[in-house]
Amino acid sequence: PIQLRAMLHLFIVSGCRRGEILALKWPKIDFEGRRMLIDRGISYTHATGILDGPTKTRNSRYIMLPEETTELLREYRVWQAEQRLLLGDSWEGTDYVFTSESGGALIPCAVNYRLAAFCKRHGFPVITPHVFRHTAASILISQGIDIVTVAKTLGHKKVSTTTDIYSHVIEEAQRNAAETVADVILRKKRA
């Protein structure tokens, strides 16, 4: 379904936390600049219900978006507008990008349930949204993106948090760097 596709797409290209994606509102997406502002997070407890508040680290950040992501979000926005018209007065009228069927905020565990159901339906191992965050970070590091940029993208308050969590990926990237230098300087190329 387009909502799940757009959500998973954002998880993988942004490395955002689940609550950050759920708190994202349409005005925070700059389609022309191909970026989104992450400055909120949604959480839920039985006692309080849905809470929309600052991010985990209380920092805001812009995440740059690939063209493919902005195009998918445009397509999804049209679909959501059609759903809103179908529901008429029953639509809750929020600006959330990802909503419940009635237009309200999604409960974070609903994302996990939807993702688990999708995985089961297609015979995939069940994964959580957090896997996409780790995958995005691992890809950025393995492709040589500096650790400060990775930390800022993930919304880590300290770079040391990123280096602690992804030390195994950083070590592999350093190994690849050493081999790259050796390929250029030490190893003869065969004609």
Short mmCIF file of C-alpha atoms in Angstrom, two decimals:
data_model
loop_
_atom_site.label_atom_id
_atom_site.label_comp_id
_atom_site.label_asym_id
_atom_site.label_seq_id
_atom_site.Cartn_x
_atom_site.Cartn_y
_atom_site.Cartn_z
CA PRO A 1 0.00 0.00 0.00
CA ILE A 2 1.20 3.49 -0.84
CA GLN A 3 1.15 4.71 2.77
CA LEU A 4 3.41 1.89 3.96
CA ARG A 5 5.61 2.24 0.87
CA ALA A 6 6.09 5.98 1.45
CA MET A 7 6.74 5.44 5.15
CA LEU A 8 9.32 2.70 4.61
CA HIS A 9 10.94 4.77 1.88
CA LEU A 10 11.36 7.66 4.33
CA PHE A 11 12.72 5.34 7.02
CA ILE A 12 15.46 4.01 4.77
CA VAL A 13 16.53 7.28 3.11
CA SER A 14 16.43 9.38 6.26
CA GLY A 15 17.48 7.13 9.12
CA CYS A 16 14.81 8.83 11.25
CA ARG A 17 13.34 7.34 14.37
CA ARG A 18 9.80 5.92 14.14
CA GLY A 19 8.32 8.69 16.28
CA GLU A 20 10.02 11.36 14.17
CA ILE A 21 8.47 10.04 10.97
CA LEU A 22 5.06 9.80 12.63
CA ALA A 23 5.28 13.41 13.88
CA LEU A 24 6.18 14.71 10.42
CA LYS A 25 3.63 17.17 9.04
CA TRP A 26 3.20 18.26 5.44
CA PRO A 27 4.33 21.87 6.02
CA LYS A 28 7.69 20.50 7.25
CA ILE A 29 8.43 19.00 3.81
CA ASP A 30 10.08 21.37 1.35
CA PHE A 31 9.36 19.73 -1.99
CA GLU A 32 11.30 22.29 -4.01
CA GLY A 33 14.37 22.14 -1.75
CA ARG A 34 13.94 18.34 -1.41
CA ARG A 35 14.33 18.33 2.35
CA MET A 36 12.27 17.85 5.48
CA LEU A 37 12.50 19.37 8.93
CA ILE A 38 12.60 16.88 11.78
CA ASP A 39 11.74 18.72 14.96
CA ARG A 40 9.05 16.58 16.63
CA GLY A 41 8.49 13.06 17.81
CA ILE A 42 5.39 11.07 18.64
CA SER A 43 5.26 8.68 21.57
CA TYR A 44 2.45 6.75 23.19
CA THR A 45 1.61 5.31 26.58
CA HIS A 46 -1.69 3.93 27.81
CA ALA A 47 -1.72 6.57 30.55
CA THR A 48 -1.12 9.61 28.34
CA GLY A 49 -2.22 8.47 24.89
CA ILE A 50 -0.44 9.97 21.88
CA LEU A 51 2.06 12.70 22.73
CA ASP A 52 3.53 14.95 20.06
CA GLY A 53 6.62 16.63 21.50
CA PRO A 54 10.24 17.46 20.78
CA THR A 55 12.59 14.86 19.31
CA LYS A 56 14.38 12.45 21.61
CA THR A 57 17.44 14.72 21.78
CA ARG A 58 15.35 17.93 21.66
CA ASN A 59 17.26 19.00 18.54
CA SER A 60 15.85 19.77 15.13
CA ARG A 61 17.53 18.96 11.84
CA TYR A 62 16.95 19.06 8.11
CA ILE A 63 17.20 15.84 6.16
CA MET A 64 17.87 16.07 2.45
CA LEU A 65 15.64 13.88 0.29
CA PRO A 66 16.39 12.18 -3.02
CA GLU A 67 14.22 13.11 -5.98
CA GLU A 68 12.60 9.65 -5.91
CA THR A 69 11.45 10.24 -2.35
CA THR A 70 9.89 13.61 -3.05
CA GLU A 71 8.07 12.16 -6.07
CA LEU A 72 6.71 9.27 -3.99
CA LEU A 73 5.61 11.73 -1.29
CA ARG A 74 3.79 13.83 -3.91
CA GLU A 75 1.98 10.72 -5.14
CA TYR A 76 1.15 9.70 -1.59
CA ARG A 77 -0.15 13.20 -0.77
CA VAL A 78 -2.61 12.98 -3.67
CA TRP A 79 -3.78 9.57 -2.39
CA GLN A 80 -4.21 10.98 1.12
CA ALA A 81 -6.23 13.93 -0.23
CA GLU A 82 -8.52 11.46 -2.00
CA GLN A 83 -9.00 9.56 1.27
CA ARG A 84 -9.78 12.81 3.06
CA LEU A 85 -12.47 13.62 0.46
CA LEU A 86 -13.99 10.15 0.82
CA LEU A 87 -14.27 10.57 4.59
CA GLY A 88 -15.62 14.11 4.44
CA ASP A 89 -16.49 15.40 7.90
CA SER A 90 -15.16 12.22 9.52
CA TRP A 91 -11.57 13.25 8.66
CA GLU A 92 -9.81 14.52 11.78
CA GLY A 93 -8.09 17.30 9.86
CA THR A 94 -4.49 16.91 10.99
CA ASP A 95 -1.47 17.83 8.87
CA TYR A 96 0.36 14.60 9.70
CA VAL A 97 1.97 12.94 6.71
CA PHE A 98 1.19 9.47 8.04
CA THR A 99 -2.22 9.18 9.62
CA SER A 100 -4.72 6.71 10.91
CA GLU A 101 -7.62 5.88 8.59
CA SER A 102 -9.56 8.83 10.02
CA GLY A 103 -6.70 11.33 9.60
CA GLY A 104 -5.42 11.39 13.18
CA ALA A 105 -1.94 10.65 14.46
CA LEU A 106 -0.76 7.06 14.22
CA ILE A 107 0.13 5.16 17.37
CA PRO A 108 3.80 4.13 17.01
CA CYS A 109 3.14 0.42 17.60
CA ALA A 110 0.67 0.49 14.67
CA VAL A 111 3.66 0.94 12.36
CA ASN A 112 5.28 -2.17 13.81
CA TYR A 113 2.05 -4.15 13.38
CA ARG A 114 1.63 -3.03 9.76
CA LEU A 115 5.24 -3.81 8.95
CA ALA A 116 5.03 -7.23 10.63
CA ALA A 117 1.84 -8.05 8.72
CA PHE A 118 3.47 -7.00 5.44
CA CYS A 119 6.54 -9.15 6.16
CA LYS A 120 4.41 -12.17 7.05
CA ARG A 121 2.23 -11.75 3.97
CA HIS A 122 5.29 -11.78 1.73
CA GLY A 123 7.26 -14.44 3.59
CA PHE A 124 9.95 -12.06 4.83
CA PRO A 125 11.47 -12.21 8.29
CA VAL A 126 9.67 -9.75 10.56
CA ILE A 127 11.62 -6.53 11.03
CA THR A 128 11.00 -3.31 12.94
CA PRO A 129 11.31 0.29 11.73
CA HIS A 130 14.53 0.60 13.73
CA VAL A 131 16.22 -1.82 11.31
CA PHE A 132 15.87 0.82 8.60
CA ARG A 133 17.61 3.38 10.82
CA HIS A 134 20.57 1.04 11.33
CA THR A 135 20.64 0.19 7.64
CA ALA A 136 20.69 3.86 6.63
CA ALA A 137 23.53 4.59 9.07
CA SER A 138 25.52 1.57 7.92
CA ILE A 139 25.13 2.56 4.26
CA LEU A 140 26.21 6.15 4.95
CA ILE A 141 29.30 5.05 6.87
CA SER A 142 30.28 2.32 4.40
CA GLN A 143 30.01 4.81 1.54
CA GLY A 144 32.50 7.13 3.21
CA ILE A 145 30.16 9.81 4.56
CA ASP A 146 31.92 11.52 7.44
CA ILE A 147 30.80 10.54 10.91
CA VAL A 148 29.73 14.08 11.87
CA THR A 149 27.27 14.15 8.95
CA VAL A 150 26.00 10.67 9.86
CA ALA A 151 25.49 11.73 13.48
CA LYS A 152 23.60 14.87 12.42
CA THR A 153 21.46 12.91 9.97
CA LEU A 154 20.51 10.43 12.68
CA GLY A 155 19.85 13.19 15.20
CA HIS A 156 22.46 12.01 17.67
CA LYS A 157 23.34 14.70 20.17
CA LYS A 158 26.97 13.54 20.32
CA VAL A 159 29.16 12.10 17.58
CA SER A 160 30.44 9.61 20.16
CA THR A 161 26.98 8.05 20.26
CA THR A 162 27.26 7.31 16.55
CA THR A 163 30.81 5.98 16.81
CA ASP A 164 29.87 3.75 19.75
CA ILE A 165 26.82 2.25 18.06
CA TYR A 166 28.40 1.82 14.62
CA SER A 167 31.99 0.99 15.56
CA HIS A 168 31.82 -2.31 13.66
CA VAL A 169 30.75 -0.54 10.46
CA ILE A 170 33.41 2.15 10.93
CA GLU A 171 36.09 -0.52 11.36
CA GLU A 172 35.03 -2.17 8.10
CA ALA A 173 35.07 1.22 6.31
CA GLN A 174 38.61 1.82 7.64
CA ARG A 175 39.65 -1.61 6.35
CA ASN A 176 38.23 -0.74 2.92
CA ALA A 177 40.04 2.62 3.00
CA ALA A 178 43.37 0.90 3.65
CA GLU A 179 42.76 -1.49 0.74
CA THR A 180 41.79 1.41 -1.53
CA VAL A 181 45.06 3.21 -0.80
CA ALA A 182 46.97 -0.03 -1.38
CA ASP A 183 45.16 -0.54 -4.71
CA VAL A 184 46.15 2.92 -5.92
CA ILE A 185 49.73 3.08 -4.63
CA LEU A 186 51.10 -0.38 -3.94
CA ARG A 187 49.43 -2.77 -6.33
CA LYS A 188 50.34 -2.98 -9.98
CA LYS A 189 47.56 -2.81 -12.45
CA ARG A 190 47.59 -5.42 -15.17
CA ALA A 191 47.17 -4.17 -18.70
#
